[in-house]
PDB file of C-alpha atoms in Angstrom:
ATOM      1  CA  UNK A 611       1.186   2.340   0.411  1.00  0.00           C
ATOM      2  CA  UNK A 612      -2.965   3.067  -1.791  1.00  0.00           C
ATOM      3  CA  UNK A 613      -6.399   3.480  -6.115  1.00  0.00           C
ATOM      4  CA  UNK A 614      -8.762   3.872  -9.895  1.00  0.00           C
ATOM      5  CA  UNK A 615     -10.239   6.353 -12.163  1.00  0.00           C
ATOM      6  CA  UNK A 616      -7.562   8.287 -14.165  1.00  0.00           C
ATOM      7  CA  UNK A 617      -5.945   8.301 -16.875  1.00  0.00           C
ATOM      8  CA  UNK A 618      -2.841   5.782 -16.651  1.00  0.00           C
ATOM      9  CA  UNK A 619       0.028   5.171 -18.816  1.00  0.00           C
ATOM     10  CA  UNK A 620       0.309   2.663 -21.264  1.00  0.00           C
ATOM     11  CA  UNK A 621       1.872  -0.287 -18.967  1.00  0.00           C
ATOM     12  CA  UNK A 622      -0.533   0.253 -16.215  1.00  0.00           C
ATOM     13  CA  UNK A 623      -3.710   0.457 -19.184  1.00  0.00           C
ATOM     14  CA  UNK A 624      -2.117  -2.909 -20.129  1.00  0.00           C
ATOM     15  CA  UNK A 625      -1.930  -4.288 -16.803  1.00  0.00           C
ATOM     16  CA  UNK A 626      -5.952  -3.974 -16.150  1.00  0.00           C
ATOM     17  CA  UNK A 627      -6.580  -5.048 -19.684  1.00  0.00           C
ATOM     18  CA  UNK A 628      -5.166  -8.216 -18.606  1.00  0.00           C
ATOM     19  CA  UNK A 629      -6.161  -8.008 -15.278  1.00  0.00           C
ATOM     20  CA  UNK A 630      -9.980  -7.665 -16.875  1.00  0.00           C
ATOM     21  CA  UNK A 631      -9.523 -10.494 -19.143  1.00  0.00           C
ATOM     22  CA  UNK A 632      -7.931 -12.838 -16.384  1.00  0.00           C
ATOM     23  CA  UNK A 633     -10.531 -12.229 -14.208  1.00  0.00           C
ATOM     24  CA  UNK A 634     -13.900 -13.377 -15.952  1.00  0.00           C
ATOM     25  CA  UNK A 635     -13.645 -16.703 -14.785  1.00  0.00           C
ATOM     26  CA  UNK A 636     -12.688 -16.208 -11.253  1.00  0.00           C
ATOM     27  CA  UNK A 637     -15.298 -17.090  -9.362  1.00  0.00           C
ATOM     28  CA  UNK A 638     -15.525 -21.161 -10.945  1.00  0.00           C
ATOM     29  CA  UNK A 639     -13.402 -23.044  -8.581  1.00  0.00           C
ATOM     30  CA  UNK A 640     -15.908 -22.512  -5.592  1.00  0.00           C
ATOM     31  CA  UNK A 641     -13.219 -20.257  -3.936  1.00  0.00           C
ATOM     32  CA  UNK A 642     -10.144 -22.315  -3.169  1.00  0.00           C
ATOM     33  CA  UNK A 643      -7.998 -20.890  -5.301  1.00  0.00           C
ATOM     34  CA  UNK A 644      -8.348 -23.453  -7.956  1.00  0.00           C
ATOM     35  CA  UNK A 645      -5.824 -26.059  -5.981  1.00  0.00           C
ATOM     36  CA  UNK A 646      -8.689 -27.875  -4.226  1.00  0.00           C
ATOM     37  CA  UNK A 647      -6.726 -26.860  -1.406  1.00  0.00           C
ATOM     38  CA  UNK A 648      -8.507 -26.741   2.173  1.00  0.00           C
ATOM     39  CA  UNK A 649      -6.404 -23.367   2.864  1.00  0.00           C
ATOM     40  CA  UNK A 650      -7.438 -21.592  -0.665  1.00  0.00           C
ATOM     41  CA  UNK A 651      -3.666 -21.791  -1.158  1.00  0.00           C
ATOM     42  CA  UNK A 652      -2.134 -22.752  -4.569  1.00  0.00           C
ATOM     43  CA  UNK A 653       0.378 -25.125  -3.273  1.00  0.00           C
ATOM     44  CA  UNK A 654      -0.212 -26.604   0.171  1.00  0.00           C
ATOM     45  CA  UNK A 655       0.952 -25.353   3.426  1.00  0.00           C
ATOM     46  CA  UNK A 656       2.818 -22.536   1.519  1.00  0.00           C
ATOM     47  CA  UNK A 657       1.099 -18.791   1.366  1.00  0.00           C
ATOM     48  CA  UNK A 658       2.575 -17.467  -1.860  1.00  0.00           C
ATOM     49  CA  UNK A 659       2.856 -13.292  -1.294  1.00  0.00           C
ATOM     50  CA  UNK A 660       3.071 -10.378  -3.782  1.00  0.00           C
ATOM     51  CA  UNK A 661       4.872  -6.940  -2.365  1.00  0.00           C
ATOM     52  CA  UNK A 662       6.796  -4.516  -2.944  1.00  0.00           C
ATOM     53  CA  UNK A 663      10.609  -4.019  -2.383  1.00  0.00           C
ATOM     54  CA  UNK A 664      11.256  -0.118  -1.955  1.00  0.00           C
ATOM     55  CA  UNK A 665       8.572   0.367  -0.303  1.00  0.00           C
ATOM     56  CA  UNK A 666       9.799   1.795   3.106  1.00  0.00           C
ATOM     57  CA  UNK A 667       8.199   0.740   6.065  1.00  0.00           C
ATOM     58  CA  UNK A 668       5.708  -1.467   4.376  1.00  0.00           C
ATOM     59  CA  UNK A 669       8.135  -3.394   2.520  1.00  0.00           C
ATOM     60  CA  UNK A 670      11.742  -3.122   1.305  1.00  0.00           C
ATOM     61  CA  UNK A 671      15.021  -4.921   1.241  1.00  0.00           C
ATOM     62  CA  UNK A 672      17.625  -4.271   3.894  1.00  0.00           C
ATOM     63  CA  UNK A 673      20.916  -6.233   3.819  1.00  0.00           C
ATOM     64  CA  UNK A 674      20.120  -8.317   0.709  1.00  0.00           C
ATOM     65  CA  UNK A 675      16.714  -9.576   3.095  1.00  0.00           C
ATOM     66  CA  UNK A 676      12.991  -8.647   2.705  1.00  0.00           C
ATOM     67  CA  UNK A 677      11.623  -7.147   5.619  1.00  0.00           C
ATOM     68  CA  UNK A 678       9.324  -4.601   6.564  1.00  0.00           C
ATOM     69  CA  UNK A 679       5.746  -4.312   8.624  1.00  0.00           C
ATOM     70  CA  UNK A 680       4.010  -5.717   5.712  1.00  0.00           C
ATOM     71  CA  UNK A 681       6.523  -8.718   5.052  1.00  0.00           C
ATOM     72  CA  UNK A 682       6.138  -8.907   9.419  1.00  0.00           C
ATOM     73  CA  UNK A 683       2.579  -9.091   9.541  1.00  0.00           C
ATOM     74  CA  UNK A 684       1.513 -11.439   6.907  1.00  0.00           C
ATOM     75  CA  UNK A 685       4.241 -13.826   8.214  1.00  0.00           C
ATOM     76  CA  UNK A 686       2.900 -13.647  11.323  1.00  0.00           C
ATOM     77  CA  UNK A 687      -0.973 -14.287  10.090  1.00  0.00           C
ATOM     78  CA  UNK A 688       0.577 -17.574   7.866  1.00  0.00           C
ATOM     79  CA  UNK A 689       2.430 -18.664  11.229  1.00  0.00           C
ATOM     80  CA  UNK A 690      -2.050 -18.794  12.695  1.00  0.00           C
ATOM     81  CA  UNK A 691      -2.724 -20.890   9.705  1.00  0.00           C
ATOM     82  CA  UNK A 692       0.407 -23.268   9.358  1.00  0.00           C
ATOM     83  CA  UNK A 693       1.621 -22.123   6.515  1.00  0.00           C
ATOM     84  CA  UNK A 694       4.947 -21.068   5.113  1.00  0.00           C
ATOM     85  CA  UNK A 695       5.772 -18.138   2.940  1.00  0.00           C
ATOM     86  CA  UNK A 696       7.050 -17.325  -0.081  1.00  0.00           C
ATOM     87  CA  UNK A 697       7.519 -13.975  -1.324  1.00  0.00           C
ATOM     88  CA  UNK A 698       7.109 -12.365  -5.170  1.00  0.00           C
ATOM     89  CA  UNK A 699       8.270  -8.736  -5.122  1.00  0.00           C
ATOM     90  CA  UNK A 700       6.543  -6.710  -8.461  1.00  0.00           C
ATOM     91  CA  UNK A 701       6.045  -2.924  -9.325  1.00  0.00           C
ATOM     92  CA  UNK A 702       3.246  -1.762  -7.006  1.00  0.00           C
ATOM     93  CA  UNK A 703       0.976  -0.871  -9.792  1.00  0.00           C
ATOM     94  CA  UNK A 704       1.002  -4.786 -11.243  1.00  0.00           C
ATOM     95  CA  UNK A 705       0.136  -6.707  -8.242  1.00  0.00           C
ATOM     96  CA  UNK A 706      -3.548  -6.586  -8.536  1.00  0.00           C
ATOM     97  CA  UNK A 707      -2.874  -7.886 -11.978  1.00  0.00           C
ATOM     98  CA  UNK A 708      -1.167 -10.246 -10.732  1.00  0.00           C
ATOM     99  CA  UNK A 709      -2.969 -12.073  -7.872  1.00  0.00           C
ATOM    100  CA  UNK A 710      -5.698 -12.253 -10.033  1.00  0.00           C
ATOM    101  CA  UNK A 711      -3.544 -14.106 -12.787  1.00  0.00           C
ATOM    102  CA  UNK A 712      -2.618 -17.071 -10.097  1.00  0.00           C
ATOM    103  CA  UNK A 713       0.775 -15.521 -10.031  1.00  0.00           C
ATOM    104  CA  UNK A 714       0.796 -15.413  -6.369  1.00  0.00           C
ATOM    105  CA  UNK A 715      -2.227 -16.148  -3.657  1.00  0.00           C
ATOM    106  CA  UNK A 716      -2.056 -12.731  -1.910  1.00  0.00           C
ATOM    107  CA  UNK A 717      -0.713  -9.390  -2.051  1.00  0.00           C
ATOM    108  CA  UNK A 718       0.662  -7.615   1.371  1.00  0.00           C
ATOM    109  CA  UNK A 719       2.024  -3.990   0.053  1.00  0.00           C
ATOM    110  CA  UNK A 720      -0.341  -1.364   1.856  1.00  0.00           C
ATOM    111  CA  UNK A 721      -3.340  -1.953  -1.066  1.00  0.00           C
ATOM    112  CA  UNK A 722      -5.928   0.819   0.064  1.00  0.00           C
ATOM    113  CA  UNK A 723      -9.471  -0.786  -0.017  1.00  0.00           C
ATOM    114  CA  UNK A 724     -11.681   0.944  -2.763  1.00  0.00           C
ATOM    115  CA  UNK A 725     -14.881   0.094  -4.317  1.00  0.00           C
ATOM    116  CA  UNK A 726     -13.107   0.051  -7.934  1.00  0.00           C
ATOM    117  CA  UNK A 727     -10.652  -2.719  -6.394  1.00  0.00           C
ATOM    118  CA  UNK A 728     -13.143  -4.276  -5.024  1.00  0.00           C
ATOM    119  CA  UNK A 729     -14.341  -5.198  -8.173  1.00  0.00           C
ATOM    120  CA  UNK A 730     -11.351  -6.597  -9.419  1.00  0.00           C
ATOM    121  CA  UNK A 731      -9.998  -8.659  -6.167  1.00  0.00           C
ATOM    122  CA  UNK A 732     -11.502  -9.544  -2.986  1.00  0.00           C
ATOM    123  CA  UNK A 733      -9.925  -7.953   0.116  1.00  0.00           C
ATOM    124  CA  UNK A 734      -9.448  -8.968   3.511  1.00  0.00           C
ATOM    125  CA  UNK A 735     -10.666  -6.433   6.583  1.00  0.00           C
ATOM    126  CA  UNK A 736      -8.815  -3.440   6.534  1.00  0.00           C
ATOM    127  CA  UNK A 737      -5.165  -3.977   9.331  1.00  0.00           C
ATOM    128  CA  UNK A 738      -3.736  -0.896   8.199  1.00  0.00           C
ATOM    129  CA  UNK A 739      -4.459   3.130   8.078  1.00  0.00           C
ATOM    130  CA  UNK A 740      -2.772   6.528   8.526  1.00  0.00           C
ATOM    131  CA  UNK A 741      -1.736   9.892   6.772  1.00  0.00           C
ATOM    132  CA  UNK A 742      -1.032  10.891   3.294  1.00  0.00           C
ATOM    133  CA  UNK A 743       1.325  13.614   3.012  1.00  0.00           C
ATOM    134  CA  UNK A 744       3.107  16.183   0.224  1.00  0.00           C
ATOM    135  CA  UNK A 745       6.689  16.144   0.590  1.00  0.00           C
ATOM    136  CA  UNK A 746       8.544  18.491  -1.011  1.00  0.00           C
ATOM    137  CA  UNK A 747      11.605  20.953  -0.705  1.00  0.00           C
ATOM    138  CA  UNK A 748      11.420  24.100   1.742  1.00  0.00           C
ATOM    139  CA  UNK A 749      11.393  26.441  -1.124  1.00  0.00           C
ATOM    140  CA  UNK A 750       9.099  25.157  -3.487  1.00  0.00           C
ATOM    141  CA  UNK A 751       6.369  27.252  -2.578  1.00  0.00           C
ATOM    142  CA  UNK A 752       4.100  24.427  -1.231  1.00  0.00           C
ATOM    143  CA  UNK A 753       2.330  25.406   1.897  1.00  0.00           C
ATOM    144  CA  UNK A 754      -0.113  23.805   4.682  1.00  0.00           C
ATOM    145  CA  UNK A 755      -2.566  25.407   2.482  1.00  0.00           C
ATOM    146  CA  UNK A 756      -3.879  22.718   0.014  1.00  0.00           C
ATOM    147  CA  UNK A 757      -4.429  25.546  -2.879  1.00  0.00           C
ATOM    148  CA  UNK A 758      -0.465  26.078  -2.430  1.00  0.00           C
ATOM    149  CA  UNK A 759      -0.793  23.216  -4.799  1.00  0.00           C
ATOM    150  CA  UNK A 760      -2.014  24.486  -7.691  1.00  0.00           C
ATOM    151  CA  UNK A 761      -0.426  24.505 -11.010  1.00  0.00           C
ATOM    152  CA  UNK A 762       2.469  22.776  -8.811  1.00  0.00           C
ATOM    153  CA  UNK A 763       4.176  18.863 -10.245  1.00  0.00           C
ATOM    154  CA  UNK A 764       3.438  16.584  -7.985  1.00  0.00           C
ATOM    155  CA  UNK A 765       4.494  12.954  -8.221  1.00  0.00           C
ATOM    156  CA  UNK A 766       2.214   9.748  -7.098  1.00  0.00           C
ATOM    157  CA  UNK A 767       2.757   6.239  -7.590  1.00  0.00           C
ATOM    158  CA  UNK A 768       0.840   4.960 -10.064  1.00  0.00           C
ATOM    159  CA  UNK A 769      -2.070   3.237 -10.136  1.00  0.00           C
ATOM    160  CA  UNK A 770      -2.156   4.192  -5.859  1.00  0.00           C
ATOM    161  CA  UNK A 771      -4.918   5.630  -3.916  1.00  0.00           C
ATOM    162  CA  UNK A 772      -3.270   9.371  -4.141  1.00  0.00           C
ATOM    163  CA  UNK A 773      -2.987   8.683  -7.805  1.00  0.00           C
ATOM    164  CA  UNK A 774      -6.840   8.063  -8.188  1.00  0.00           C
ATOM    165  CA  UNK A 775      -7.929  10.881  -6.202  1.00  0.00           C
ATOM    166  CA  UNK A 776      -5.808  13.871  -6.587  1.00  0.00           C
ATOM    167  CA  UNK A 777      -8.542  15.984  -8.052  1.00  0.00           C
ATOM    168  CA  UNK A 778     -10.157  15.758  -4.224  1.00  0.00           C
ATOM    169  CA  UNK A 779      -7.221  15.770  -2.277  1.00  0.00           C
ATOM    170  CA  UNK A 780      -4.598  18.053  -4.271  1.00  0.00           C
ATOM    171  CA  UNK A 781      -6.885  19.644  -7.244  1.00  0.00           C
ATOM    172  CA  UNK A 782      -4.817  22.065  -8.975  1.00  0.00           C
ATOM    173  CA  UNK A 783      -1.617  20.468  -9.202  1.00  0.00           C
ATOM    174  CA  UNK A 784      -0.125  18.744 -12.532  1.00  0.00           C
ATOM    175  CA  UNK A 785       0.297  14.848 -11.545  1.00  0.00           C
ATOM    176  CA  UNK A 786       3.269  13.059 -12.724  1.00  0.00           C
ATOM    177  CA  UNK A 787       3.145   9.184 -12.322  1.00  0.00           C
ATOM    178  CA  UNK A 788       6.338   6.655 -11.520  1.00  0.00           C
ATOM    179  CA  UNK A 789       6.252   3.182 -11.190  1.00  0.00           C
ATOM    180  CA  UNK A 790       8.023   2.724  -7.840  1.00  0.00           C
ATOM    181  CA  UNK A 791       8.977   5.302  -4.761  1.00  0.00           C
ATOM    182  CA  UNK A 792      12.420   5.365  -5.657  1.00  0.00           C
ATOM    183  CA  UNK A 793      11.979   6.842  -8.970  1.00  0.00           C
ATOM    184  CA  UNK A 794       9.359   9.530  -7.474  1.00  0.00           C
ATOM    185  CA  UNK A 795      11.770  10.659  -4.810  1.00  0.00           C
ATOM    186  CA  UNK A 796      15.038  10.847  -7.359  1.00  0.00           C
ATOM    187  CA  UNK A 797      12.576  13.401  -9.537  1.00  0.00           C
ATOM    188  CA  UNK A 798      11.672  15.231  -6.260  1.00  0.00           C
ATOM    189  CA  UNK A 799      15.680  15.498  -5.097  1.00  0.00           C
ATOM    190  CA  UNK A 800      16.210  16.362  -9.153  1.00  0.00           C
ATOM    191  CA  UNK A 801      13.759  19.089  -8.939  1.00  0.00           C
ATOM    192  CA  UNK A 802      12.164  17.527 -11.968  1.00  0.00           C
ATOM    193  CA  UNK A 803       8.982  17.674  -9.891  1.00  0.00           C
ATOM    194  CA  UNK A 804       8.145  19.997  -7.047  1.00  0.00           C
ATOM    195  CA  UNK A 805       6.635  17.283  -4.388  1.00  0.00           C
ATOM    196  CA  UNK A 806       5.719  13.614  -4.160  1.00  0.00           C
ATOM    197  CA  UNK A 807       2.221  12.641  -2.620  1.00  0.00           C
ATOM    198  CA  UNK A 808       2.647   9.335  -1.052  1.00  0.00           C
ATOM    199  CA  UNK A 809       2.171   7.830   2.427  1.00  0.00           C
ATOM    200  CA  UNK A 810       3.125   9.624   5.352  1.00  0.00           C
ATOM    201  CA  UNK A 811       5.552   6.909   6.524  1.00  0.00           C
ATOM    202  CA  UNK A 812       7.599   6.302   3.574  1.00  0.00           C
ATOM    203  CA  UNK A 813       7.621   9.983   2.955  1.00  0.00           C
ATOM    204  CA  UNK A 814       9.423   9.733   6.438  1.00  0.00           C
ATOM    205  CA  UNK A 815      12.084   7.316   5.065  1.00  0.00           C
ATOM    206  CA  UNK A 816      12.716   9.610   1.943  1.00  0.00           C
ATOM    207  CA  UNK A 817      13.477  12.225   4.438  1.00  0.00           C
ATOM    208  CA  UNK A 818      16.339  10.434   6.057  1.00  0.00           C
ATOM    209  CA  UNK A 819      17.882   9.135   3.033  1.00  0.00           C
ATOM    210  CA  UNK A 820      17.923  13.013   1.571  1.00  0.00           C
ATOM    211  CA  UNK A 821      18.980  14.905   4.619  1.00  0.00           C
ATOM    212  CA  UNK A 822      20.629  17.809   2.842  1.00  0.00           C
ATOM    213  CA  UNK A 823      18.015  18.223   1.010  1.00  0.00           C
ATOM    214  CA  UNK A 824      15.510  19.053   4.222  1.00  0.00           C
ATOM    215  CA  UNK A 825      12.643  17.348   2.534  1.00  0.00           C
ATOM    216  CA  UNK A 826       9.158  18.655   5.019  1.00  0.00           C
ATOM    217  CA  UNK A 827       5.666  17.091   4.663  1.00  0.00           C
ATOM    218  CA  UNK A 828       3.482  20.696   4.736  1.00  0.00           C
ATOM    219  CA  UNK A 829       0.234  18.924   3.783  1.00  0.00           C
ATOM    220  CA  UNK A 830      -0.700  15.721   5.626  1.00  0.00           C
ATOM    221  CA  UNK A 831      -4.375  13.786   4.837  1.00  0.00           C
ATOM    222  CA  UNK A 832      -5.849  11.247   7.267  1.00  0.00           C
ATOM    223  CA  UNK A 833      -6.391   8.102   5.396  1.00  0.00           C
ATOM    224  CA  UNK A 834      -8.386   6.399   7.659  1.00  0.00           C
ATOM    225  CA  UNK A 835     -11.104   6.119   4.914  1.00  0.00           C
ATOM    226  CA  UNK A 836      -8.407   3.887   3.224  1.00  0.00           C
ATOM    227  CA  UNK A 837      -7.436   1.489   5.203  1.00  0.00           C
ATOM    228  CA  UNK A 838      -5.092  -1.519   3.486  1.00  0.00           C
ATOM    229  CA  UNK A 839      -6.480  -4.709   3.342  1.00  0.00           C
ATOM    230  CA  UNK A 840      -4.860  -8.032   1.797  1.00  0.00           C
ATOM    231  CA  UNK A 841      -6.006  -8.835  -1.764  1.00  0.00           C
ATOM    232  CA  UNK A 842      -6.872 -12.131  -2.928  1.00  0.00           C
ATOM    233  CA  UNK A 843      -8.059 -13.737  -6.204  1.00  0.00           C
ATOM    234  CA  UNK A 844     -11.624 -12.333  -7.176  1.00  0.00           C
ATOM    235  CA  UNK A 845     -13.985 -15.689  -5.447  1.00  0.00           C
ATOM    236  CA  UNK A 846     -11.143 -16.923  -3.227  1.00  0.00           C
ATOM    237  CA  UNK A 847     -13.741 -16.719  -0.667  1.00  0.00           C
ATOM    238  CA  UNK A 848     -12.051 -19.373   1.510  1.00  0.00           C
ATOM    239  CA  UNK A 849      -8.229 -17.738   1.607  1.00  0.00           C
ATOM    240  CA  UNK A 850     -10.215 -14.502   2.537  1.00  0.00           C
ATOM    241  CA  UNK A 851     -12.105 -15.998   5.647  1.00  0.00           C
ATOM    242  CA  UNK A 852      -8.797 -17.838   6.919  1.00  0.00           C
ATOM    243  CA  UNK A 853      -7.226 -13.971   6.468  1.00  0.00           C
ATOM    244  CA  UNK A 854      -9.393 -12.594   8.634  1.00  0.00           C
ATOM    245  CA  UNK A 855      -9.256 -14.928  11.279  1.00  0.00           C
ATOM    246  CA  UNK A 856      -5.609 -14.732  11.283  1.00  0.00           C
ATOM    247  CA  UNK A 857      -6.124 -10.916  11.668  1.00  0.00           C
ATOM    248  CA  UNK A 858      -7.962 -10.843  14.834  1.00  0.00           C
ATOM    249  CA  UNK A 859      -5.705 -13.586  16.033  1.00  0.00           C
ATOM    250  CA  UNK A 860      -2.647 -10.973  15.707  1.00  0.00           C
ATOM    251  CA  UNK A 861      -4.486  -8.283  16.946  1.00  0.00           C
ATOM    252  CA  UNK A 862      -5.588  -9.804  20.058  1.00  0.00           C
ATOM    253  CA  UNK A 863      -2.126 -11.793  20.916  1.00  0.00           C
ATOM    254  CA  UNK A 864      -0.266  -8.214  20.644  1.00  0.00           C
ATOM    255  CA  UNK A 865       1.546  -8.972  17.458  1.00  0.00           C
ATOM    256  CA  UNK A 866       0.150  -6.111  15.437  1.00  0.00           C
ATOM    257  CA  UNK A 867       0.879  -3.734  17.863  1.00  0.00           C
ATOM    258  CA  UNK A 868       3.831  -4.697  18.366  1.00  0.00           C
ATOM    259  CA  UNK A 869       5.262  -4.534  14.864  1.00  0.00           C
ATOM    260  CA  UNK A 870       3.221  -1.319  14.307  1.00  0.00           C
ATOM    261  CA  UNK A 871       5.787   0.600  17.378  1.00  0.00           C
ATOM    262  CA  UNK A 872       8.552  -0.803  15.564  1.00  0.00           C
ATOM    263  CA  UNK A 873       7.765   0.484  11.988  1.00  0.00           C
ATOM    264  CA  UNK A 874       5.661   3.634  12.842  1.00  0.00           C
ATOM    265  CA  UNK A 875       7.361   4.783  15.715  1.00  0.00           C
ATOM    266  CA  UNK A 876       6.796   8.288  15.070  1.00  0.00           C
ATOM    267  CA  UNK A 877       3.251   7.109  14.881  1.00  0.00           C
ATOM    268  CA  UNK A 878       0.033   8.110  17.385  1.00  0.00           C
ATOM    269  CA  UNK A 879      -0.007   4.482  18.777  1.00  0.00           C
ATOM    270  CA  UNK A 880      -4.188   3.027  18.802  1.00  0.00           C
ATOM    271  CA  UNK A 881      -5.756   1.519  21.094  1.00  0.00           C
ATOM    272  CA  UNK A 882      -8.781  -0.152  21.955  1.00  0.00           C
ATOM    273  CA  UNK A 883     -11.282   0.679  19.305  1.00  0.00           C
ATOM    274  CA  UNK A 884      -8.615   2.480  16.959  1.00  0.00           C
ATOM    275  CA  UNK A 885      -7.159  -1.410  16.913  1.00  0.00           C
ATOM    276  CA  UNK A 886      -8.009  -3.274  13.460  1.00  0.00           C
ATOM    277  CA  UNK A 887      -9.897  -4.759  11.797  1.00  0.00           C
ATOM    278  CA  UNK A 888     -10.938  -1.445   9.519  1.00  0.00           C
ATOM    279  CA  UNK A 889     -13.742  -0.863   7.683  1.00  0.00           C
ATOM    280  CA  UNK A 890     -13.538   1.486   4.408  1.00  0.00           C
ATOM    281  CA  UNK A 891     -15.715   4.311   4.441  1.00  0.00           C
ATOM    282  CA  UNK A 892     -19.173   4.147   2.277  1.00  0.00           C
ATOM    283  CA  UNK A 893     -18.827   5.795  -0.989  1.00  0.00           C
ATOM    284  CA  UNK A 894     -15.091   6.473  -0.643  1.00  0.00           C
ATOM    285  CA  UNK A 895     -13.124   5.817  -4.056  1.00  0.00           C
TER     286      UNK A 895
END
């Protein structure tokens, strides 16, 4: 769950149209999220969260309940600053959008930290990074060799990291955009496209829930150029501060380790200096 400069369908164009327009201002309340609010919260003592919902292991819904490391985490950082949470659950592609239109103070869904976002939202330090990977079917021809991409469909979720920079990390291959993973993966068991560039972990999940079909991941990425970070209004200097505080916090107590066995288990586990906070790589898109 990760970015910007390709061409996007109409709904997404839309959504940073309005995301442009909502954001001139931004900066005018002094940072605190235009509540007065000590916390940079909207309402007090309550951190209002944008995710995802089918976003396997970041975020999903499992027995009619939100859960996932993601929904774990940032509970766990608004526990270290007193506050409750509420939860907003949108398309991935419209959260950026969204924070920035007061819609919710904070977005927890695996947002990759890129210099185009940066522009548009302020970020937290980086808590989260992996793999990318190319799943596809056994016999579609795709191989550990990148070039086995070319002229190959390959979905990506819109408006993510993989979506902004196939031309460097799968150039060759036709991109075909979807909104959410659980369209992507219902055109990759459909054969309407021949693999879906995503995360490596809910590439993992996909797996399971198709096990006839023998999905493999030939092609995997590091991503530890992109790691996620939690996106705030553009200015919202003082939610941003209390984030990171709340980050090392969980980090040194054990928490984020701890939740990162349970949802990456098949996972190298880090320690020490491989331990957040991250730091996006210089001149990374």
């Amino acid at each position: 769950m990760r970015k910007l400069a390709m061409a996007r369908t109409a709904i997404v164009a839309a959504a940073v149209s309005l995301f442009a327009a909502t954001g001139c201002g931004s900066g005018s309340d002094g940072g605190s999220g235009g509540s007065g609010n000590a916390d940079g919260v909207a309402k007090a003592g309550v951190l209002k969260v944008g995710t995802t919902n089918n976003t396997k292991p970041y975020s999903y819904e499992e027995g009619g309940k939100l859960t996932g490391f993601e929904v774990d985490l940032i509970e766990a950082a608004a526990q270290k600053l007193g506050l409750k949470t509420s939860f907003v659950s949108l398309e991935f592609s419209a959260l950026l959008p969204a924070v920035n239109n007061r819609q919710f103070d904070v977005t927890a869904a695996a947002v990759g930290i890129t210099a185009p976002r940066k522009k548009m939202v302020d970020f937290s330090e980086g808590y989260l990074a992996g793999y990318f990977g190319v799943l596809t079917r056994p016999d579609s021809g795709i191989t550990s060799d990148v070039g086995s991409v070319k002229g190959k469909r390959l979905a990506v979720l819109q408006g993510s990291i993989q979506d902004t920079n196939t031309a460097t990390f799968v150039p060759g291959a036709q991109i075909v955009r979807f909104p959410d993973n659980n369209t992507a993966d219902l055109a990759l068991k459909n054969k309407r496209v021949d693999g879906f560039f995503n995360d490596f972990e809910p590439n993992l999940s996909i797996v399971k829930k198709y096990p006839d079909l023998h999905l493999v991941q030939p092609i995997l990425i590091p991503a530890t150029d992109f790691p996620a970070g939690w996106a705030v209004r553009k200015g919202n200097t003082t939610l941003i501060t209390k984030l990171n505080g709340a980050l090392k916090q969980v980090v040194t107590d054990g928490t984020w380790l701890k939740l990162y066995k349970k949802y990456f288990p098949q996972n190298p586990v880090p320690t020490g200096s491989q331990l957040p906070p991250y730091k996006p790589k210089a001149g990374h898109e």
